CSV table of C-alpha atoms and ligand atoms in Angstrom, one decimal:
chain,number,residue,atom,x,y,z
A,16,MET,CA,119.9,91.5,132.4
A,17,LEU,CA,123.3,89.7,132.5
A,18,LEU,CA,123.3,86.1,131.2
A,19,LEU,CA,126.1,83.9,132.4
A,20,PRO,CA,126.0,80.6,130.4
A,21,GLU,CA,128.3,77.7,130.7
A,22,TRP,CA,128.8,77.9,126.9
A,23,LEU,CA,128.4,80.9,124.6
A,24,VAL,CA,128.3,80.3,120.9
A,25,THR,CA,128.3,83.8,119.4
A,26,MET,CA,128.5,83.0,115.6
A,27,ASP,CA,130.6,86.2,115.5
A,28,PRO,CA,134.0,85.2,113.9
A,29,ALA,CA,135.8,87.7,116.1
A,30,ALA,CA,134.5,86.2,119.3
A,31,GLY,CA,133.8,82.5,118.4
A,32,THR,CA,132.7,80.1,121.1
A,33,LEU,CA,133.5,80.8,124.7
A,34,ARG,CA,133.4,78.6,127.9
A,35,GLU,CA,131.8,80.6,130.7
A,36,GLY,CA,130.8,83.6,128.6
A,37,ALA,CA,128.6,86.6,129.4
A,38,VAL,CA,125.9,88.5,127.5
A,39,LEU,CA,124.6,91.9,128.8
A,40,VAL,CA,121.3,92.9,127.5
A,41,GLU,CA,119.8,96.4,127.9
A,42,GLY,CA,116.4,97.0,126.4
A,43,PRO,CA,116.2,95.4,123.0
A,44,ARG,CA,120.0,95.3,122.4
A,45,ILE,CA,123.1,93.4,123.4
A,46,VAL,CA,125.6,95.9,125.0
A,47,TYR,CA,128.3,93.3,125.8
A,48,CYS,CA,129.1,89.8,124.6
A,49,GLY,CA,132.3,88.0,125.5
A,50,SER,CA,134.3,86.7,128.5
A,51,ARG,CA,133.2,87.2,132.0
A,52,GLU,CA,136.4,89.2,132.8
A,53,GLY,CA,135.4,91.9,130.3
A,54,VAL,CA,131.9,92.6,131.6
A,55,PRO,CA,131.4,96.3,132.1
A,56,GLU,CA,130.2,97.8,135.4
A,57,LEU,CA,126.6,96.8,135.8
A,58,PRO,CA,123.7,99.2,136.6
A,59,PRO,CA,122.4,98.4,140.1
A,60,GLU,CA,119.1,97.0,139.0
A,61,THR,CA,120.7,94.4,136.6
A,62,ARG,CA,119.2,90.9,136.8
A,63,VAL,CA,122.0,88.3,136.8
A,64,LEU,CA,121.0,84.9,135.4
A,65,GLU,CA,123.4,82.0,135.9
A,66,PHE,CA,123.1,79.2,133.4
A,67,PRO,CA,125.4,76.5,134.6
A,68,ALA,CA,124.1,73.9,132.1
A,69,ARG,CA,123.1,75.9,129.1
A,70,ILE,CA,124.4,76.9,125.6
A,71,VAL,CA,123.5,80.4,124.7
A,72,LEU,CA,123.5,81.2,121.0
A,73,PRO,CA,121.7,83.5,118.5
A,74,GLY,CA,118.1,82.8,117.9
A,75,LEU,CA,117.6,80.6,114.8
A,76,VAL,CA,116.3,82.0,111.6
A,77,ASN,CA,113.7,80.0,109.6
A,78,ALA,CA,114.1,81.6,106.1
A,79,HIS,CA,111.2,79.8,104.4
A,80,THR,CA,107.9,78.7,105.8
A,81,HIS,CA,104.1,79.0,105.3
A,82,LEU,CA,102.8,79.5,108.8
A,83,PRO,CA,99.1,79.1,108.2
A,84,MET,CA,99.8,75.7,106.7
A,85,THR,CA,100.1,74.3,110.2
A,86,LEU,CA,96.4,73.8,109.8
A,87,LEU,CA,97.1,71.3,107.1
A,88,ARG,CA,99.8,69.4,109.0
A,89,GLY,CA,99.4,65.6,108.4
A,90,LEU,CA,96.5,66.1,106.0
A,91,ALA,CA,98.3,64.8,102.9
A,92,ASP,CA,101.4,62.7,103.3
A,93,ASP,CA,103.3,60.3,101.1
A,94,LEU,CA,102.4,61.9,97.8
A,95,PRO,CA,104.5,63.4,95.0
A,96,LEU,CA,104.6,67.2,94.9
A,97,ARG,CA,102.1,67.8,92.1
A,98,THR,CA,99.5,65.4,93.4
A,99,TRP,CA,100.1,66.7,96.9
A,100,LEU,CA,99.6,70.3,95.8
A,101,GLU,CA,97.0,70.0,93.1
A,102,GLU,CA,94.7,67.4,94.5
A,103,ARG,CA,95.0,67.9,98.3
A,104,ILE,CA,96.6,71.2,99.4
A,105,VAL,CA,95.0,73.7,97.0
A,106,PRO,CA,91.5,72.4,97.4
A,107,ALA,CA,91.8,72.2,101.1
A,108,GLU,CA,93.1,75.8,101.2
A,109,ALA,CA,90.2,77.0,99.2
A,110,ARG,CA,87.8,75.5,101.7
A,111,LEU,CA,89.5,76.4,104.9
A,112,MET,CA,91.7,79.5,104.7
A,113,THR,CA,89.6,82.4,105.8
A,114,PRO,CA,91.4,85.3,107.5
A,115,GLU,CA,90.3,83.9,110.9
A,116,ALA,CA,91.8,80.4,110.1
A,117,VAL,CA,95.0,82.0,108.7
A,118,GLY,CA,95.4,83.9,111.9
A,119,ALA,CA,94.9,80.8,114.1
A,120,GLY,CA,97.3,78.7,111.9
A,121,ALA,CA,99.8,81.5,112.0
A,122,ARG,CA,99.6,81.8,115.8
A,123,LEU,CA,100.1,78.0,116.2
A,124,GLY,CA,103.1,78.1,113.9
A,125,ILE,CA,104.6,81.1,115.7
A,126,ALA,CA,104.2,79.3,119.0
A,127,GLU,CA,106.0,76.3,117.6
A,128,LEU,CA,108.8,78.5,116.2
A,129,LEU,CA,109.4,80.3,119.5
A,130,LEU,CA,109.3,77.2,121.6
A,131,GLY,CA,111.8,75.6,119.2
A,132,GLY,CA,114.3,78.5,119.5
A,133,THR,CA,113.4,80.3,116.2
A,134,THR,CA,113.3,84.1,116.7
A,135,CYS,CA,113.0,85.2,113.1
A,136,CYS,CA,111.2,83.8,110.1
A,137,ALA,CA,110.4,84.5,106.5
A,138,ASP,CA,106.8,83.6,105.8
A,139,GLY,CA,105.1,83.4,102.4
A,140,TYR,CA,101.3,83.0,102.2
A,141,PHE,CA,98.0,84.8,101.5
A,142,HIS,CA,96.2,87.1,103.9
A,143,GLU,CA,99.8,87.9,104.9
A,144,PRO,CA,98.8,91.1,106.9
A,145,VAL,CA,97.0,88.7,109.3
A,146,VAL,CA,100.2,86.6,109.6
A,147,LEU,CA,102.3,89.7,110.2
A,148,ALA,CA,99.8,90.9,112.9
A,149,ALA,CA,100.0,87.6,114.7
A,150,ALA,CA,103.8,87.8,114.7
A,151,ALA,CA,103.6,91.3,116.1
A,152,GLU,CA,101.3,90.1,118.9
A,153,LEU,CA,103.4,87.1,119.8
A,154,GLY,CA,106.8,88.9,119.4
A,155,LEU,CA,108.4,87.0,116.5
A,156,ARG,CA,110.7,88.9,114.2
A,157,GLY,CA,110.3,88.4,110.5
A,158,VAL,CA,109.7,89.1,106.9
A,159,PHE,CA,106.1,88.5,105.8
A,160,ALA,CA,105.6,88.0,102.1
A,161,GLN,CA,102.2,88.3,100.5
A,162,GLY,CA,101.7,85.7,97.8
A,163,VAL,CA,100.7,86.2,94.2
A,164,LEU,CA,99.8,83.6,91.6
A,165,ASP,CA,97.6,83.2,88.5
A,166,PHE,CA,95.2,80.8,90.2
A,167,PRO,CA,92.4,81.6,92.7
A,168,ALA,CA,94.0,81.7,96.2
A,169,PRO,CA,92.8,82.4,99.8
A,170,GLY,CA,91.8,86.1,99.9
A,171,ALA,CA,92.1,86.5,96.1
A,172,PRO,CA,89.5,84.2,94.4
A,173,ASP,CA,90.0,86.4,91.4
A,174,PRO,CA,93.8,86.5,90.7
A,175,ARG,CA,93.5,90.0,89.1
A,176,THR,CA,92.8,91.4,92.6
A,177,ALA,CA,96.0,89.8,94.1
A,178,PHE,CA,98.2,92.9,93.2
A,179,ALA,CA,96.0,95.3,95.0
A,180,ALA,CA,96.4,93.2,98.2
A,181,LEU,CA,100.1,93.0,97.6
A,182,ARG,CA,100.5,96.8,97.2
A,183,ASP,CA,98.5,97.4,100.3
A,184,HIS,CA,100.6,95.0,102.3
A,185,LEU,CA,103.8,96.6,101.1
A,186,ARG,CA,102.6,100.1,101.8
A,187,THR,CA,101.2,99.4,105.3
A,188,GLY,CA,103.1,96.4,106.7
A,189,ALA,CA,106.3,97.9,107.9
A,190,GLY,CA,107.1,98.6,111.5
A,191,GLY,CA,108.5,97.1,114.7
A,192,LEU,CA,110.1,93.7,114.3
A,193,GLN,CA,108.1,92.8,111.2
A,194,SER,CA,108.5,93.9,107.6
A,195,PRO,CA,106.5,93.1,104.4
A,196,ALA,CA,107.8,91.4,101.3
A,197,VAL,CA,106.7,89.7,98.0
A,198,PHE,CA,106.2,86.0,97.4
A,199,ALA,CA,105.6,84.9,93.8
A,200,HIS,CA,104.7,81.2,94.1
A,201,SER,CA,106.6,79.8,91.2
A,202,LEU,CA,107.3,79.8,87.5
A,203,TYR,CA,104.6,77.3,86.9
A,204,THR,CA,101.9,79.2,88.7
A,205,CYS,CA,102.7,82.7,87.7
A,206,SER,CA,102.8,84.1,84.2
A,207,PRO,CA,105.9,86.1,83.1
A,208,ALA,CA,103.8,89.3,83.4
A,209,THR,CA,102.8,88.4,87.0
A,210,LEU,CA,106.4,87.7,87.9
A,211,ARG,CA,107.7,90.9,86.4
A,212,ARG,CA,105.0,92.9,88.0
A,213,ALA,CA,105.6,91.3,91.4
A,214,LYS,CA,109.3,92.0,91.2
A,215,ALA,CA,108.7,95.6,90.1
A,216,LEU,CA,106.6,96.1,93.2
A,217,ALA,CA,109.3,94.6,95.4
A,218,ARG,CA,111.8,97.0,93.8
A,219,GLU,CA,109.5,100.0,94.2
A,220,PHE,CA,109.2,99.3,97.9
A,221,GLY,CA,112.8,98.1,98.5
A,222,ARG,CA,111.6,94.7,99.7
A,223,ARG,CA,112.7,91.1,99.4
A,224,PHE,CA,111.2,89.0,96.5
A,225,PHE,CA,110.8,85.2,97.3
A,226,ILE,CA,110.1,82.5,94.8
A,227,HIS,CA,110.0,78.7,94.8
A,228,VAL,CA,112.3,77.6,92.0
A,229,ALA,CA,113.9,74.4,90.6
A,230,GLU,CA,112.2,72.4,93.3
A,231,THR,CA,111.5,69.2,91.3
A,232,ALA,CA,112.7,67.5,88.1
A,233,TRP,CA,109.2,68.0,86.7
A,234,GLU,CA,109.5,71.8,87.1
A,235,SER,CA,112.8,71.8,85.2
A,236,ASP,CA,111.3,69.6,82.4
A,237,TRP,CA,108.2,71.8,82.2
A,238,CYS,CA,110.3,75.0,82.1
A,239,ARG,CA,112.5,73.7,79.3
A,240,GLU,CA,109.5,72.9,77.3
A,241,HIS,CA,107.9,76.3,77.8
A,242,ALA,CA,110.9,78.6,77.9
A,243,ASP,CA,113.0,77.8,74.8
A,244,GLY,CA,115.0,75.1,76.6
A,245,LEU,CA,116.0,77.3,79.6
A,246,SER,CA,116.4,76.0,83.1
A,247,PRO,CA,114.2,77.6,85.8
A,248,VAL,CA,117.0,79.7,87.0
A,249,ALA,CA,117.9,80.9,83.5
A,250,ALA,CA,114.3,81.6,82.9
A,251,LEU,CA,114.2,83.9,85.9
A,252,GLU,CA,117.3,85.6,84.7
A,253,ARG,CA,115.8,86.2,81.3
A,254,GLN,CA,112.9,88.0,83.1
A,255,ASP,CA,115.3,90.2,85.0
A,256,LEU,CA,114.2,88.7,88.3
A,257,LEU,CA,117.6,87.9,89.8
A,258,ASP,CA,119.4,90.4,92.1
A,259,GLY,CA,120.6,90.8,95.6
A,260,ASP,CA,117.0,91.2,96.9
A,261,THR,CA,115.8,87.9,95.3
A,262,VAL,CA,115.6,84.9,97.6
A,263,LEU,CA,115.4,81.6,95.7
A,264,VAL,CA,113.6,78.9,97.7
A,265,HIS,CA,114.7,75.2,97.1
A,266,ALA,CA,116.9,75.6,94.0
A,267,VAL,CA,117.5,71.9,94.1
A,268,HIS,CA,117.6,71.0,90.4
A,269,VAL,CA,120.4,73.4,89.2
A,270,SER,CA,123.3,72.9,86.9
A,271,PRO,CA,126.8,74.4,87.7
A,272,ALA,CA,125.9,77.1,85.2
A,273,ASP,CA,122.7,77.9,87.2
A,274,ALA,CA,124.7,78.1,90.4
A,275,ASP,CA,127.1,80.5,88.6
A,276,LEU,CA,124.2,82.7,87.6
A,277,ILE,CA,122.8,82.7,91.2
A,278,ALA,CA,126.2,83.7,92.5
A,279,ALA,CA,126.8,86.3,89.9
A,280,HIS,CA,123.5,88.1,90.7
A,281,GLY,CA,124.0,87.8,94.5
A,282,CYS,CA,120.7,86.0,95.1
A,283,ALA,CA,120.2,84.1,98.4
A,284,VAL,CA,119.1,80.5,98.4
A,285,VAL,CA,117.0,78.8,101.1
A,286,ILE,CA,117.6,75.1,101.6
A,287,ASN,CA,114.6,73.1,102.8
A,288,THR,CA,116.0,69.6,103.2
A,289,GLU,CA,113.2,67.8,105.0
A,290,SER,CA,110.5,69.1,102.7
A,291,ASN,CA,112.6,68.1,99.7
A,292,LEU,CA,113.1,64.6,101.2
A,293,LYS,CA,109.5,64.1,102.1
A,294,LEU,CA,108.3,65.1,98.6
A,295,ALA,CA,111.2,63.2,97.1
A,296,SER,CA,112.1,66.4,95.2
A,297,GLY,CA,115.9,66.0,95.4
A,298,VAL,CA,118.9,67.2,97.3
A,299,ALA,CA,120.1,70.8,97.0
A,300,PRO,CA,123.8,71.2,96.0
A,301,VAL,CA,124.8,73.0,99.2
A,302,LYS,CA,128.6,72.5,98.6
A,303,ALA,CA,128.4,73.9,95.1
A,304,TYR,CA,126.7,77.0,96.5
A,305,LEU,CA,129.2,77.4,99.3
A,306,GLU,CA,132.1,77.1,96.9
A,307,ARG,CA,130.6,80.0,94.9
A,308,GLY,CA,130.0,82.2,98.0
A,309,VAL,CA,126.2,82.1,97.6
A,310,CYS,CA,124.3,83.3,100.7
A,311,LEU,CA,122.6,80.2,102.0
A,312,ALA,CA,119.9,79.9,104.7
A,313,LEU,CA,117.7,77.1,106.1
A,314,GLY,CA,114.0,76.8,106.0
A,315,THR,CA,111.5,74.2,107.1
A,316,ASP,CA,108.9,75.0,104.4
A,317,GLY,CA,105.3,74.7,105.5
A,318,ALA,CA,104.1,72.1,108.1
A,319,ALA,CA,102.1,70.4,105.3
A,320,SER,CA,105.3,69.1,103.8
A,321,ASN,CA,107.7,68.6,106.6
A,322,ASN,CA,105.6,68.2,109.0
A,323,ASP,CA,107.1,70.4,111.8
A,324,LEU,CA,108.8,73.8,112.0
A,325,ASP,CA,111.8,72.5,113.9
A,326,LEU,CA,115.1,74.0,112.8
A,327,PHE,CA,117.2,71.8,115.0
A,328,GLY,CA,115.8,68.8,113.1
A,329,GLU,CA,116.4,70.7,109.8
A,330,MET,CA,120.1,71.3,110.7
A,331,ALA,CA,120.7,67.7,111.6
A,332,THR,CA,119.0,66.4,108.5
A,333,THR,CA,120.7,68.9,106.2
A,334,ALA,CA,124.2,68.0,107.5
A,335,ARG,CA,123.6,64.3,107.3
A,336,MET,CA,121.8,64.4,103.9
A,337,GLN,CA,124.7,66.4,102.3
A,338,LYS,CA,127.2,63.8,103.6
A,339,LEU,CA,125.2,61.0,102.1
A,340,ALA,CA,124.5,62.7,98.8
A,341,LEU,CA,128.2,63.5,98.3
A,342,GLY,CA,129.5,60.3,99.8
A,343,ASP,CA,131.7,62.5,102.0
A,344,PRO,CA,131.3,62.8,105.8
A,345,ALA,CA,133.3,66.0,105.7
A,346,ALA,CA,131.2,67.6,103.0
A,347,VAL,CA,129.2,70.0,105.2
A,348,SER,CA,130.2,70.5,108.8
A,349,ALA,CA,128.1,71.2,111.9
A,350,GLU,CA,129.6,74.7,112.1
A,351,VAL,CA,128.6,75.4,108.5
A,352,VAL,CA,125.0,74.2,109.0
A,353,LEU,CA,124.6,76.3,112.2
A,354,ARG,CA,125.9,79.3,110.3
A,355,LEU,CA,123.1,78.7,107.7
A,356,ALA,CA,120.5,78.6,110.5
A,357,THR,CA,121.7,81.9,112.1
A,358,VAL,CA,124.0,84.3,110.2
A,359,GLY,CA,123.0,82.9,106.8
A,360,GLY,CA,119.3,83.4,107.5
A,361,ALA,CA,119.8,86.9,108.7
A,362,GLN,CA,121.7,87.7,105.5
A,363,ALA,CA,119.1,86.2,103.2
A,364,LEU,CA,116.4,88.3,104.8
A,365,GLY,CA,118.5,91.5,104.8
A,366,LEU,CA,118.8,91.7,108.6
A,367,ALA,CA,122.4,90.8,109.1
A,368,ALA,CA,123.5,94.2,110.2
A,369,THR,CA,121.7,93.7,113.5
A,370,THR,CA,120.7,90.0,113.9
A,371,GLY,CA,122.0,86.5,113.3
A,372,ALA,CA,125.0,86.7,115.7
A,373,LEU,CA,125.6,87.8,119.3
A,374,ARG,CA,127.6,91.0,119.3
A,375,ALA,CA,127.5,94.3,121.1
A,376,GLY,CA,125.1,96.6,119.3
A,377,TYR,CA,123.0,93.7,117.8
A,378,GLU,CA,119.4,93.0,118.7
A,379,ALA,CA,119.1,90.7,121.7
A,380,ASP,CA,117.6,87.7,119.8
A,381,LEU,CA,119.1,84.8,121.7
A,382,ILE,CA,118.2,81.4,123.0
A,383,ALA,CA,119.5,79.0,125.7
A,384,VAL,CA,119.6,75.3,125.1
A,385,ARG,CA,119.7,72.8,128.0
A,386,THR,CA,122.7,70.5,128.3
A,387,ASP,CA,121.6,68.8,131.6
A,388,VAL,CA,120.0,66.0,129.5
A,389,PRO,CA,121.4,62.6,128.7
A,390,HIS,CA,121.7,63.2,125.0
A,391,ALA,CA,124.0,66.2,125.7
A,392,CYS,CA,126.4,64.3,128.0
A,393,PRO,CA,129.3,64.5,127.9
A,394,LEU,CA,130.0,67.8,126.1
A,395,TYR,CA,133.2,68.3,124.2
A,396,ASP,CA,131.9,70.7,121.5
A,397,PRO,CA,128.7,72.7,121.9
A,398,VAL,CA,128.3,73.2,118.2
A,399,SER,CA,128.3,69.4,117.6
A,400,HIS,CA,125.5,69.0,120.1
A,401,LEU,CA,123.5,71.8,118.7
A,402,VAL,CA,123.5,70.3,115.3
A,403,TYR,CA,123.7,66.5,115.9
A,404,ALA,CA,122.1,65.9,119.3
A,405,ALA,CA,119.9,68.7,120.5
A,406,SER,CA,116.2,69.0,119.7
A,407,ALA,CA,113.7,71.8,119.8
A,408,SER,CA,112.4,70.6,123.2
A,409,ASP,CA,115.8,71.4,124.7
A,410,VAL,CA,115.2,75.1,124.2
A,411,ASP,CA,114.8,76.7,127.7
A,412,LEU,CA,114.9,80.4,127.2
A,413,VAL,CA,114.1,82.6,124.2
A,414,LEU,CA,114.6,86.4,123.9
A,415,VAL,CA,113.5,88.4,120.9
A,416,ALA,CA,114.6,92.1,121.0
A,417,GLY,CA,115.4,91.6,124.7
A,418,GLN,CA,111.8,90.4,125.5
A,419,VAL,CA,111.5,87.0,127.2
A,420,ARG,CA,109.2,85.0,124.9
A,421,VAL,CA,110.0,81.5,126.3
A,422,GLN,CA,111.0,80.8,129.9
A,423,ARG,CA,111.8,77.4,131.3
A,424,GLY,CA,110.5,75.9,128.0
A,425,THR,CA,107.1,77.6,128.3
A,426,LEU,CA,105.7,80.4,126.2
A,427,VAL,CA,105.3,83.6,128.2
A,428,GLY,CA,101.9,85.2,128.1
A,429,VAL,CA,100.4,83.0,125.3
A,430,PRO,CA,97.4,80.7,126.2
A,431,LEU,CA,98.8,77.8,124.2
A,432,GLY,CA,96.0,75.4,125.3
A,433,GLU,CA,93.3,77.8,124.0
A,434,LEU,CA,95.2,78.3,120.8
A,435,MET,CA,95.5,74.6,120.1
A,436,ALA,CA,91.8,74.0,121.0
A,437,ARG,CA,90.8,76.8,118.5
A,438,VAL,CA,92.8,75.1,115.8
A,439,GLN,CA,91.3,71.7,116.5
A,440,ALA,CA,87.8,73.2,116.4
A,441,LEU,CA,88.5,75.1,113.1
A,442,THR,CA,89.9,72.1,111.3
A,443,GLN,CA,87.2,69.7,112.5
A,444,THR,CA,84.2,71.9,111.7
A,445,CYS,CA,85.5,72.4,108.2
A,446,ASP,CA,85.9,68.9,106.8
A,447,ILE,CA,88.9,69.6,104.6
A,448,ARG,CA,89.4,65.9,103.9
A,449,ALA,CA,86.2,66.2,101.8
A,450,SER,CA,88.0,68.6,99.5
A,451,ARG,CA,89.5,65.7,97.7
A,452,ALA,CA,86.3,65.4,95.7
A,453,GLU,CA,86.4,69.0,94.5
A,454,PRO,CA,87.7,70.1,91.0
A,455,LYS,CA,91.4,70.1,90.9
A,456,ALA,CA,93.8,72.9,90.0
A,457,ARG,CA,96.1,72.0,87.2
A,458,LEU,CA,99.2,74.0,87.9
A,459,GLY,CA,101.4,74.7,84.9
A,460,SER,CA,98.6,73.7,82.5
A,461,THR,CA,97.2,77.0,81.5
A,462,ARG,CA,100.2,79.3,81.4
A,463,PRO,CA,101.0,81.3,78.4
A,464,VAL,CA,104.2,80.2,76.7
A,465,GLY,CA,107.2,82.4,76.1
A,466,LEU,CA,108.8,82.9,79.5
B,527,LIG,ZN1,107.4,76.7,100.3
């Protein structure tokens, strides 16, 4: 098909942003992207799609989420992270998260991602083969990381069994648009031995290793107390966990020396501004990372701490929050934030050779955003609108690997009503609010010292 949008934002430095551009898609790939004058001769059966009031850009990349946690959306708001996690989320997960529930929550999350213009994600959860299978069914590209931690978790009531599930996932999970990875929850839920073993498996299979790190001031204090005064990032380095395949999630409470370490080891960092704001965790030092050339991506985190999976909202909040935190309206521009949500995400997930930008030879992961709406009028600069004015509901068309997944703002071939009814039924028959009365996990309280 040949797409002829009014605006084409390629995110390819060589092509930039074009008025009246053209994208030619054959099968799963882009074969031409550029001006209309340069379009090659078209095969006779080519479908030509005129988009007079649309911006076409690469599909967005959500580099950190927990898709099944859509089932916990709105269950526990307005609480600090430890109370939220220990007293509400962990007990609710123990009660609710069967493989069937994980599959339903993942499908709901994937539907939300696709409808909001996200074509690729990095997920981290338990029963991750179920999440990966849901992504394969609905056509979302992504990296699906099986979780390990030293506490009972969904699918691994005995933590000693977690590694068998992880190895299985790494061995069998690759194929198509989805690949497996490793998700070690955090320093305060995983012993040093668990962390090293998880990273060793990631290295053995050549996969990404994700970990929440330096999310809160409490975590930093806890780490210094248990790791000879080291910061969380320095503690990871001491365990030989930092390299170009490690993706650090949050990395909010970091010193300049920590940022230097992250840059020196070539780790990627995923910024989750809305989750950090809602849990009052802090503001990640985006500018410090950019100055050091750290690969940066954007994530929404799970729906239990955001409470949506909307990367348009995440872009807008990130740009505005950085300006406020630094007292500088020029601190982080719209162009930079859009780069984080596209090219940066693809780089963080190891997919930048074929995704994250619109370019001949790349995968046809692209979206069209409506501009025939009041909040996009007038239009001087499409990148400004994408970051500061557009919303997920403006997404009109979504292609993943050349397949149409959203058309005229509606999911193609997915019975969304049935899916939502299933989720409603699951969450109502299992009264997860009652889980408040159950014994609480005390994260960080039982770990061996000596990180
Ligand atoms: Zn997270």
